[in-house]
Short mmCIF file of C-alpha atoms and ligand atoms in Angstrom, two decimals:
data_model
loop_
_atom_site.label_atom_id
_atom_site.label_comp_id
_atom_site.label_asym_id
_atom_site.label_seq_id
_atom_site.Cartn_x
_atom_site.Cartn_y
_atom_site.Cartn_z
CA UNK A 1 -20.75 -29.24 114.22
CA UNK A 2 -17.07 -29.00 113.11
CA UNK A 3 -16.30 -31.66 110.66
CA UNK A 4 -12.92 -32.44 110.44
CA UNK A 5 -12.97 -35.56 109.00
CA UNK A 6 -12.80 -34.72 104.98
CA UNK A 7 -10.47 -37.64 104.22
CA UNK A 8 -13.21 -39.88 104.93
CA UNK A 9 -15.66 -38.26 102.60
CA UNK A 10 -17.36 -34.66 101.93
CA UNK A 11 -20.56 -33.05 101.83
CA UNK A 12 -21.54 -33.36 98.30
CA UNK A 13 -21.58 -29.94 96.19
CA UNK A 14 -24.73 -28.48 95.09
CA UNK A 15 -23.94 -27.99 91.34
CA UNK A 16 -22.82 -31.47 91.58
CA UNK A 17 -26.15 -32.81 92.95
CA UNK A 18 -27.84 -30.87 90.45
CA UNK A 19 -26.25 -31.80 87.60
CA UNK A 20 -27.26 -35.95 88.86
CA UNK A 21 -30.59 -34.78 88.94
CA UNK A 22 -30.72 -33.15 85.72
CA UNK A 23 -28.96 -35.62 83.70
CA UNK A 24 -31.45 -38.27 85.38
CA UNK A 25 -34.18 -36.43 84.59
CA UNK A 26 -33.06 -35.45 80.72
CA UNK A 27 -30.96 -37.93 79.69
CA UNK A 28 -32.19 -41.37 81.96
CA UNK A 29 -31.32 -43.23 78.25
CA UNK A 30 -28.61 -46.28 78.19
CA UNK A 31 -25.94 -45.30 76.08
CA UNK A 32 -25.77 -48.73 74.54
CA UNK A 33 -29.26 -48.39 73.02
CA UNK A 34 -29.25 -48.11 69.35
CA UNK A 35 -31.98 -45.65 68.96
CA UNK A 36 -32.10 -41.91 68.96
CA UNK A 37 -32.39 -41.54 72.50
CA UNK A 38 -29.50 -43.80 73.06
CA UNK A 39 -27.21 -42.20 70.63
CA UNK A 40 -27.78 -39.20 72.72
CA UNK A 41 -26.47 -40.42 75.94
CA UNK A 42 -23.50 -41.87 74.11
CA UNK A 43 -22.64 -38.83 73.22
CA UNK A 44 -22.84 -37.33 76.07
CA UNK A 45 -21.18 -40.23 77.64
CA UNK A 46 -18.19 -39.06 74.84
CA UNK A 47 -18.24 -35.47 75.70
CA UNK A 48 -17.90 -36.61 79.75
CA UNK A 49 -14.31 -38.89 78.88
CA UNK A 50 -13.45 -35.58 76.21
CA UNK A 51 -13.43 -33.60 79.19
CA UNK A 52 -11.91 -35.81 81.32
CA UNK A 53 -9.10 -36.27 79.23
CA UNK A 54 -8.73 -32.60 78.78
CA UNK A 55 -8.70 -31.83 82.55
CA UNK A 56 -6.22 -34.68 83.72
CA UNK A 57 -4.50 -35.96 80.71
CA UNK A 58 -2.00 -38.73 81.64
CA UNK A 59 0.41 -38.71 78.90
CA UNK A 60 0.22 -39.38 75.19
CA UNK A 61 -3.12 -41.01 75.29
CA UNK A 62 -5.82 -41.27 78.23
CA UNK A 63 -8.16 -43.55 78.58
CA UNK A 64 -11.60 -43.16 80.80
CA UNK A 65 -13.17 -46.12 82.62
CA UNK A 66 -15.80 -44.52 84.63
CA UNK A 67 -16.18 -46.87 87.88
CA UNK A 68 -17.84 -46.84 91.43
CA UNK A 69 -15.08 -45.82 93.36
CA UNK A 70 -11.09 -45.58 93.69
CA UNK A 71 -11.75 -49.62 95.38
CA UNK A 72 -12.92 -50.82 91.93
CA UNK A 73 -11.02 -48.59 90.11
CA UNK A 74 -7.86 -50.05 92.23
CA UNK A 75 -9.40 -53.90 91.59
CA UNK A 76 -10.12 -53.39 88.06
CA UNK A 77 -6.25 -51.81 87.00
CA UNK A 78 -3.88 -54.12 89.71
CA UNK A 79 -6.06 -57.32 89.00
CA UNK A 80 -6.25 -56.34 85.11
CA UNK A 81 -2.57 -55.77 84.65
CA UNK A 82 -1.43 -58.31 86.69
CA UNK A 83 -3.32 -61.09 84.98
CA UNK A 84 -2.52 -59.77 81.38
CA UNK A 85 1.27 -59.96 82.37
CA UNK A 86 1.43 -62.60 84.65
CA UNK A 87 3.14 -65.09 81.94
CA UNK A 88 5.97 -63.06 81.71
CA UNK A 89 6.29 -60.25 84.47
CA UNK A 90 5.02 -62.10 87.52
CA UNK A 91 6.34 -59.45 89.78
CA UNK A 92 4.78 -56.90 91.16
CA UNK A 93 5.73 -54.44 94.07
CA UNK A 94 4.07 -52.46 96.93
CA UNK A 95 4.40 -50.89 100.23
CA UNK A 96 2.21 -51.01 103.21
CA UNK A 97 1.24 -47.29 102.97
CA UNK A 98 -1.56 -48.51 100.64
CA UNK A 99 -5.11 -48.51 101.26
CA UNK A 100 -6.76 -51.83 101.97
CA UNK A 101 -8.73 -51.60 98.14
CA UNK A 102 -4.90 -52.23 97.21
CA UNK A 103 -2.92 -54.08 99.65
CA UNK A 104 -5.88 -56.46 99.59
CA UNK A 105 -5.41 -56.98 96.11
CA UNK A 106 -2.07 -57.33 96.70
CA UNK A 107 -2.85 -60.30 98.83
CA UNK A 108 -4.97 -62.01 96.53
CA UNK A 109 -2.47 -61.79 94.12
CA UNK A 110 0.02 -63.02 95.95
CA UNK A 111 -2.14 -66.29 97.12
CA UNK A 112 -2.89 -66.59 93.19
CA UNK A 113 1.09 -66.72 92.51
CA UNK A 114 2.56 -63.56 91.80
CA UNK A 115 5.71 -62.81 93.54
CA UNK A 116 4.97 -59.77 95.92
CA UNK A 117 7.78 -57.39 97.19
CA UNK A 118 7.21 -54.73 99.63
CA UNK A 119 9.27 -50.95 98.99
CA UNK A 120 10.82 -49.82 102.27
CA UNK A 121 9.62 -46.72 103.72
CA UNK A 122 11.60 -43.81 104.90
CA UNK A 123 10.99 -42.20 108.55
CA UNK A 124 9.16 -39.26 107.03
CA UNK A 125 6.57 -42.05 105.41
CA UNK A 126 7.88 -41.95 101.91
CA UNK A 127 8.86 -44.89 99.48
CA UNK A 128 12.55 -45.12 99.84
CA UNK A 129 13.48 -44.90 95.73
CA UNK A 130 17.13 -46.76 95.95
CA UNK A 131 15.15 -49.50 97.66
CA UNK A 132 12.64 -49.51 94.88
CA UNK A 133 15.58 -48.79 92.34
CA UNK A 134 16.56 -52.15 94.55
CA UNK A 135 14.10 -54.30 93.91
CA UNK A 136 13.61 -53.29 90.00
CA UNK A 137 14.30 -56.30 87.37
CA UNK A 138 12.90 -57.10 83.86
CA UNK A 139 10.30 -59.55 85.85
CA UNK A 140 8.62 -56.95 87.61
CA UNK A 141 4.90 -56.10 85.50
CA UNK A 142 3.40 -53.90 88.52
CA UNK A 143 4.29 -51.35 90.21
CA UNK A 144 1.33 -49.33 92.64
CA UNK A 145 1.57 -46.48 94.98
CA UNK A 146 -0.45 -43.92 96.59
CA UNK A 147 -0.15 -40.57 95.58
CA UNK A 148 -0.85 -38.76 98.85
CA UNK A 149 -1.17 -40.85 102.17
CA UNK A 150 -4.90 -41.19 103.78
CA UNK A 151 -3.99 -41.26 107.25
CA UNK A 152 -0.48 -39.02 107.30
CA UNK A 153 -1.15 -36.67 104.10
CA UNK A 154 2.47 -37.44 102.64
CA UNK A 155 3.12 -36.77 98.98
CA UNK A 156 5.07 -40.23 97.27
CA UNK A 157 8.15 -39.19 95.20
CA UNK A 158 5.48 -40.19 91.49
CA UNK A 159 8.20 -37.80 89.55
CA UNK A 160 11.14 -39.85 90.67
CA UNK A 161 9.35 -43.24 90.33
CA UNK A 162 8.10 -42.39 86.82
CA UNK A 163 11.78 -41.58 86.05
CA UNK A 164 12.97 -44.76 87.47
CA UNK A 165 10.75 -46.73 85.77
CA UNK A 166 11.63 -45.46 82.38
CA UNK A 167 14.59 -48.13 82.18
CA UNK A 168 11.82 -50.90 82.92
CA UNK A 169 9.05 -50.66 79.84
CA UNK A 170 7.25 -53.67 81.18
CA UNK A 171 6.87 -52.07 84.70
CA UNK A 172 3.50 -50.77 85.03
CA UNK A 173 3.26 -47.77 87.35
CA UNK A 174 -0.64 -47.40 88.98
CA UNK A 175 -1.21 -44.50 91.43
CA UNK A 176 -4.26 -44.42 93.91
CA UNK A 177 -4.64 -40.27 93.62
CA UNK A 178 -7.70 -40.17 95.68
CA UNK A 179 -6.30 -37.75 98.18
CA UNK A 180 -4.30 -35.51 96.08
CA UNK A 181 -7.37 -34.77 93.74
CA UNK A 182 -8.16 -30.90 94.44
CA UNK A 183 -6.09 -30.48 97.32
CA UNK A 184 -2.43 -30.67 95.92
CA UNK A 185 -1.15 -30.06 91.82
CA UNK A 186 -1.24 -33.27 90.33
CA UNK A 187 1.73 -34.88 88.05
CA UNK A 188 0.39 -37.22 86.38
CA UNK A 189 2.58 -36.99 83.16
CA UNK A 190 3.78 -40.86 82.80
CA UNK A 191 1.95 -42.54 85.36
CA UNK A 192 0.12 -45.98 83.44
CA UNK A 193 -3.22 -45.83 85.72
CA UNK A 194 -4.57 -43.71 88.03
CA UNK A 195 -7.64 -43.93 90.34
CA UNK A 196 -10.16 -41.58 91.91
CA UNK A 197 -13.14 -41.52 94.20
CA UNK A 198 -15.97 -38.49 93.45
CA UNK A 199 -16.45 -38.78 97.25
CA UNK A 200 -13.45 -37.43 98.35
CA UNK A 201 -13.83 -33.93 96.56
CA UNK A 202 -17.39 -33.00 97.19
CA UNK A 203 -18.86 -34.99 94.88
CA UNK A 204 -20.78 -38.33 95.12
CA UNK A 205 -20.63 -41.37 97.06
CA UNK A 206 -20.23 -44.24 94.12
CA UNK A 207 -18.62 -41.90 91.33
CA UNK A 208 -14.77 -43.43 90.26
CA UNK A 209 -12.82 -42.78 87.95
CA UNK A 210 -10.01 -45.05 86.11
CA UNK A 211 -7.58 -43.57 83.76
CA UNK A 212 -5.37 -45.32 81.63
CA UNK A 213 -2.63 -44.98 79.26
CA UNK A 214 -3.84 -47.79 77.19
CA UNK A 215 -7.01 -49.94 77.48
CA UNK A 216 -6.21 -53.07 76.32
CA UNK A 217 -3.72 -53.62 78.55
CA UNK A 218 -6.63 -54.84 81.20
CA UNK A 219 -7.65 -58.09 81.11
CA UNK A 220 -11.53 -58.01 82.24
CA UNK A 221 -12.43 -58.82 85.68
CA UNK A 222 -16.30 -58.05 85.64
CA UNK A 223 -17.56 -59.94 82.41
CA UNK A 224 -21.27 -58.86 81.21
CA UNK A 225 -22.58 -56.83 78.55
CA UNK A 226 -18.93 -55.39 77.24
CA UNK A 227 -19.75 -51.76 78.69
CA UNK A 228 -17.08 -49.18 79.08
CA UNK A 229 -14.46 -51.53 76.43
CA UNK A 230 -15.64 -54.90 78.15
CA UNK A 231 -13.61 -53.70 81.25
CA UNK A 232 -16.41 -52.90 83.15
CA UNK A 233 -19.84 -54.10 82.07
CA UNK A 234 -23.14 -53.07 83.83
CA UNK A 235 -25.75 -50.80 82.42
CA UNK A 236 -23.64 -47.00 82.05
CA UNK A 237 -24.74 -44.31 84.80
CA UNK A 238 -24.42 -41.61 82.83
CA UNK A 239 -25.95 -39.28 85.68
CA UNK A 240 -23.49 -40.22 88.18
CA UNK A 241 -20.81 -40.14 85.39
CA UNK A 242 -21.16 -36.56 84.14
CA UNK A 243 -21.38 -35.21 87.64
CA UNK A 244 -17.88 -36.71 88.47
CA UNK A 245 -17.06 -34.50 85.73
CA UNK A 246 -18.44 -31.68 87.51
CA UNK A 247 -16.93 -32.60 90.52
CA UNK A 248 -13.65 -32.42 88.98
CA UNK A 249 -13.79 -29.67 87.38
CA UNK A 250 -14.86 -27.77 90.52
CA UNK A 251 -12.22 -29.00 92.88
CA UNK A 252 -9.63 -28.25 90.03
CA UNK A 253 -10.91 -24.80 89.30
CA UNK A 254 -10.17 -23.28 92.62
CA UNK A 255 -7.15 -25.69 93.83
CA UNK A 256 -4.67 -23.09 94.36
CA UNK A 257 -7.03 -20.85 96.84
CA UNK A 258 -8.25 -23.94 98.60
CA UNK A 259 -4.53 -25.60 98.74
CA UNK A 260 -3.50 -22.18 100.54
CA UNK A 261 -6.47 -21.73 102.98
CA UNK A 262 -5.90 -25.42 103.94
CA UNK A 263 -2.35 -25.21 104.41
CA UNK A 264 -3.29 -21.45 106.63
CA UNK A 265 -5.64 -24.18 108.51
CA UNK A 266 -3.47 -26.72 109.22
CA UNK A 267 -0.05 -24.34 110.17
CA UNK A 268 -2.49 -22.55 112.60
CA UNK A 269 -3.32 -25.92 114.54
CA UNK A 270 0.27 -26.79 113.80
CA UNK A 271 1.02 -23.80 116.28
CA UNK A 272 -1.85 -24.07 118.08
CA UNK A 273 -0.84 -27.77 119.63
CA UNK A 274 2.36 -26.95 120.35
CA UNK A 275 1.22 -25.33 123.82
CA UNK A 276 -0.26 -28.09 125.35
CA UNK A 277 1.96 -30.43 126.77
CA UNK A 278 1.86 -33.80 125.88
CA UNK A 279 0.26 -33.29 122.35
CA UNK A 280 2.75 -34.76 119.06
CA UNK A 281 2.44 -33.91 115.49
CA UNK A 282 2.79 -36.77 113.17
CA UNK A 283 2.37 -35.28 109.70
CA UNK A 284 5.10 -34.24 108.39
CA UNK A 285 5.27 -30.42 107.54
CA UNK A 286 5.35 -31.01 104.04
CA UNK A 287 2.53 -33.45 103.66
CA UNK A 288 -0.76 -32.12 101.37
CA UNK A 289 -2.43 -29.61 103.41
CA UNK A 290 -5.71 -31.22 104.29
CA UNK A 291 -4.49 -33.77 106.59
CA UNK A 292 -3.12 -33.22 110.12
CA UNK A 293 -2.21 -36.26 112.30
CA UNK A 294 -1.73 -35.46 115.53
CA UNK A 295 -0.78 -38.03 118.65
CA UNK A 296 -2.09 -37.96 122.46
CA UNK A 297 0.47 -40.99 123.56
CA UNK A 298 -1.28 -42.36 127.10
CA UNK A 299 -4.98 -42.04 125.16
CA UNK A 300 -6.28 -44.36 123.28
CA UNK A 301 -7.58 -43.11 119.68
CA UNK A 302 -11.54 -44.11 120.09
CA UNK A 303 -11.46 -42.61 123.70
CA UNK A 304 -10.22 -38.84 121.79
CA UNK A 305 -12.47 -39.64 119.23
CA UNK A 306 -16.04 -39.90 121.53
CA UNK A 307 -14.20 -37.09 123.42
CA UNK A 308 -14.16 -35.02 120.47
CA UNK A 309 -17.60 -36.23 119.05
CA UNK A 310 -19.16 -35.02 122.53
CA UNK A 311 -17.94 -31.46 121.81
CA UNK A 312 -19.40 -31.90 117.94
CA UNK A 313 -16.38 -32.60 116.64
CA UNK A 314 -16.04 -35.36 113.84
CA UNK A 315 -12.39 -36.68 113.63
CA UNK A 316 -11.27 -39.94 112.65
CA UNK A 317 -8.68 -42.63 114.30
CA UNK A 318 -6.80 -43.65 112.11
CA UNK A 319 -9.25 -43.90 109.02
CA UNK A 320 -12.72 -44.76 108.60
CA UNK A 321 -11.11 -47.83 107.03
CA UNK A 322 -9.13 -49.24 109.17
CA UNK A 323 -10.22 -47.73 112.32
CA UNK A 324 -12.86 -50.41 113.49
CA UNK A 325 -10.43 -53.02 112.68
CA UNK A 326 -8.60 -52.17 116.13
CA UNK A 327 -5.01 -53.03 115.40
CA UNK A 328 -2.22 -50.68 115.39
CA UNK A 329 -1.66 -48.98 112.03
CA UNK A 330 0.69 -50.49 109.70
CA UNK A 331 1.57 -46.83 107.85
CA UNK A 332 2.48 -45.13 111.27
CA UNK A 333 4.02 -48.14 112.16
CA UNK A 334 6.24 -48.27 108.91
CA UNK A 335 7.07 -44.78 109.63
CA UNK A 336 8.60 -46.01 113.04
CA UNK A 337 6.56 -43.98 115.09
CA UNK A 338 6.21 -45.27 119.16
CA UNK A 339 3.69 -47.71 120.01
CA UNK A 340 1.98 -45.25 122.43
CA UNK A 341 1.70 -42.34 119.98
CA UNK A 342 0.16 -44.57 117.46
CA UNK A 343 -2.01 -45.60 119.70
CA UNK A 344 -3.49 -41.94 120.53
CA UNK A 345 -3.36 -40.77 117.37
CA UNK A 346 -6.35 -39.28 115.44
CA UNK A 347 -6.63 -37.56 111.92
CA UNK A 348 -8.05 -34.19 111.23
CA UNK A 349 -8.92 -33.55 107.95
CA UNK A 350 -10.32 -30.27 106.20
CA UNK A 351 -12.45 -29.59 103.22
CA UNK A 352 -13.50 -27.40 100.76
CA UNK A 353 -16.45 -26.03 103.26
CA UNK A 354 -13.80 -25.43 106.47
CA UNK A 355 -13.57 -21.76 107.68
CA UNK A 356 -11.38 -19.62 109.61
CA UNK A 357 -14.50 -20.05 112.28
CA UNK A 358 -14.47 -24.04 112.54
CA UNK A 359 -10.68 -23.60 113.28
CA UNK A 360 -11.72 -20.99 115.92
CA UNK A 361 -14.42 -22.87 117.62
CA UNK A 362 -11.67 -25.96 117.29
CA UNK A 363 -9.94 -24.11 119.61
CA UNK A 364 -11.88 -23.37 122.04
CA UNK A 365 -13.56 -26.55 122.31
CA UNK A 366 -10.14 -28.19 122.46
CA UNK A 367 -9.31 -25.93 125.75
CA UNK A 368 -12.17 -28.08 127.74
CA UNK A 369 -11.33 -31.73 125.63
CA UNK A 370 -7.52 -31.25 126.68
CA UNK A 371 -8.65 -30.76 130.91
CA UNK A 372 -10.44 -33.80 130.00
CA UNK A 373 -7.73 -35.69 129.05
CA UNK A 374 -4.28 -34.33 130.09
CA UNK A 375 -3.93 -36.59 133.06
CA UNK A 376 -3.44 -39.75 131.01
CA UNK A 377 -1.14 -37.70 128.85
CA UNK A 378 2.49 -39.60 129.37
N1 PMP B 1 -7.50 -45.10 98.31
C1 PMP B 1 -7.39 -44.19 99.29
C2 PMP B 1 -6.05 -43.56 99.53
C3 PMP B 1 -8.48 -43.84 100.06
O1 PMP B 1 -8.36 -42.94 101.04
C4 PMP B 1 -9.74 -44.46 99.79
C5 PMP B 1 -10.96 -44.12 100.62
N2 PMP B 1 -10.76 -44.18 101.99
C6 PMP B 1 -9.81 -45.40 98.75
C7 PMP B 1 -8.67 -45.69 98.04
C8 PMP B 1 -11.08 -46.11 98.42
O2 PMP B 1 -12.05 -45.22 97.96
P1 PMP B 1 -13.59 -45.67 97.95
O3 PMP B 1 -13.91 -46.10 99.34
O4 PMP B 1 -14.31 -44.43 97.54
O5 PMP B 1 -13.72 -46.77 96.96
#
């Protein structure tokens, strides 16, 4: 099987599984138990954020909410910020790039009262920064964007916004880094809040990660037994918790190898498709490496998608996310891309575990997909 279809999730890593299982098995204690055994797991639970915050410090001070997933993590900051400021920044602004655990939130907020403006995008899928520059007053409180594009793989300006937003202290900057962890460097030097699935870089399904430059700036949205600062109460999983860590430090360890081998990966199929007639890029060249769009315009997504599941290989329509929704994508939309190519577009996506051979077999595989297919190609 060639699994191409990373940005969806991974395989999980075996140091990471075995650090859940060892943790579970030493340390199963709650870290809010006051005995000996509960002091322990706190401070482990310590040591964990200590290392966090050493690995991807976010300015002057970091804070660590450990979470479920970059869709709570993205719930707990936007909902949290918003409702702390709403009495006196009511603003808040977007784009429709986001993933739905945002521009869901978005909506809510919006029906709840806040005042919701959406950044234009540029053709090459990026936030156009004199519109956001635009749309900047003393009223905005908010301001959330992805860090690396799900579906496309485009990298968001975060320098230039963090710059821009230096002139507006009560703007709050949050950035959804789930696909930039471990394939890309990361700046996040002045971002407020950033948020990050395990998931996504071979760890587990359920890990997330919040990171803030100041704690108290959330107002709670799951009340319970005050857990990780009252912001998000439930019993601590330490287990899953310190194998995030592990999971971090792993995809951070090797980034620049694996950044090169999947930029190697996606050039080569960047060449590759541009012999067969009728096949479109839609990444842009400079996107992060692990992501290559490509459009069949006359084919409809699902159809390439069974096609390429027949020949054992896993690719995605737009995203897992989206995909069974069947509407055409807002982002390639926003990036003005033809009705027809959006249509037949599909995502590849690489990992940490693809090889010069899955690229190979890719290839020939493709040879018999594309007589399949070519005459609905337009
Ligand atoms: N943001 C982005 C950009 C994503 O790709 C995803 C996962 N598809 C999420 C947020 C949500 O992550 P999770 O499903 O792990 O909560």
């Amino acid at each position: 099987m060639i699994y191409f279809d990373n940005a969806a999730t991974t395989k999980p890593h075996r140091d990471v599984l075995d650090s859940f299982i060892k943790v579970n098995e030493a340390v199963y204690f709650n870290p809010n138990s006051p005995h000996k055994w509960g002091l322990q797991a706190e401070k482990v639970l310590l040591q964990s954020k200590e290392r966090i915050q050493a690995m991807l410090p976010i300015g002057q001070n970091t804070d660590v909410i450990f979470t479920s997933g970059a869709t709570e993590s993205n719930n707990i900051a936007l909902k949290g910020i918003a409702y702390r400021k709403k009495q006196f920044a009511n603003e808040i602004i977007t784009s429709v790039l986001e993933h739905p655990s945002v521009l869901e939130v978005m909506r809510h907020l919006e029906d709840d009262g806040f005042k919701l403006k959406y950044v234009n995008i540029t053709s090459d899928g990026r936030i156009d920064i004199n519109h956001l520059a635009s749309l900047m007053n003393d009223r905005v409180g908010l301001v959330t964007c992805m860090y690396v594009n799900n579906i496309m793989g485009q990298i968001q300006p975060i320098d230039e916004i963090v710059t821009l937003l230096k002139d507006y202290p009560k703007a709050h900057l949050h950035v959804d880094a789930v696909q930039a962890l471990g394939k890309i460097p990361l700046h996040l030097e002045g971002i407020n809040s950033v948020s990050f699935s395990g998931h996504k870089f071979n760890g587990l399904k359920g890990q997330g990660l919040l990171l803030i430059d100041n704690k108290d700036k959330l107002e709670p949205i799951v009340h319970g037994g005050g857990q990780e600062y009252g912001i998000r109460s439930g019993t601590v999983n330490l287990p899953m918790n310190v194998s995030l860590v592990k999971a971090i430090a792993l995809a951070l360890d090797d980034l620049n190898d694996r950044n090169h081998r999947m930029r190697h990966f996606n050039n080569e199929l960047r060449q590759f498709f541009k012999k067969y007639k009728g096949v479109y890029i839609n990444s842009p060249e400079d996107g992060a490496p692990q992501i290559l769009n490509i459009a069949f315009p006359g084919v409809k997504g699902e159809v390439l998608v069974n096609a390429f599941s027949k020949s054992d290989i896993m690719v995605s329509t737009t995203s897992a996310c989206s995909s069974k929704r069947g509407k055409l994508n807002e982002v390639l939309m926003a990036m003005g891309i033809a009705d027809n190519k959006i249509e037949g577009s599909i995502r590849l996506s690489f990992g940490d575990l693809t090889t010069e051979d899955d690229i190979n077999h890719f290839k020939e595989k493709f040879e018999i997909i594309y007589t399949e297919i070519k005459e609905l190609l337009k």
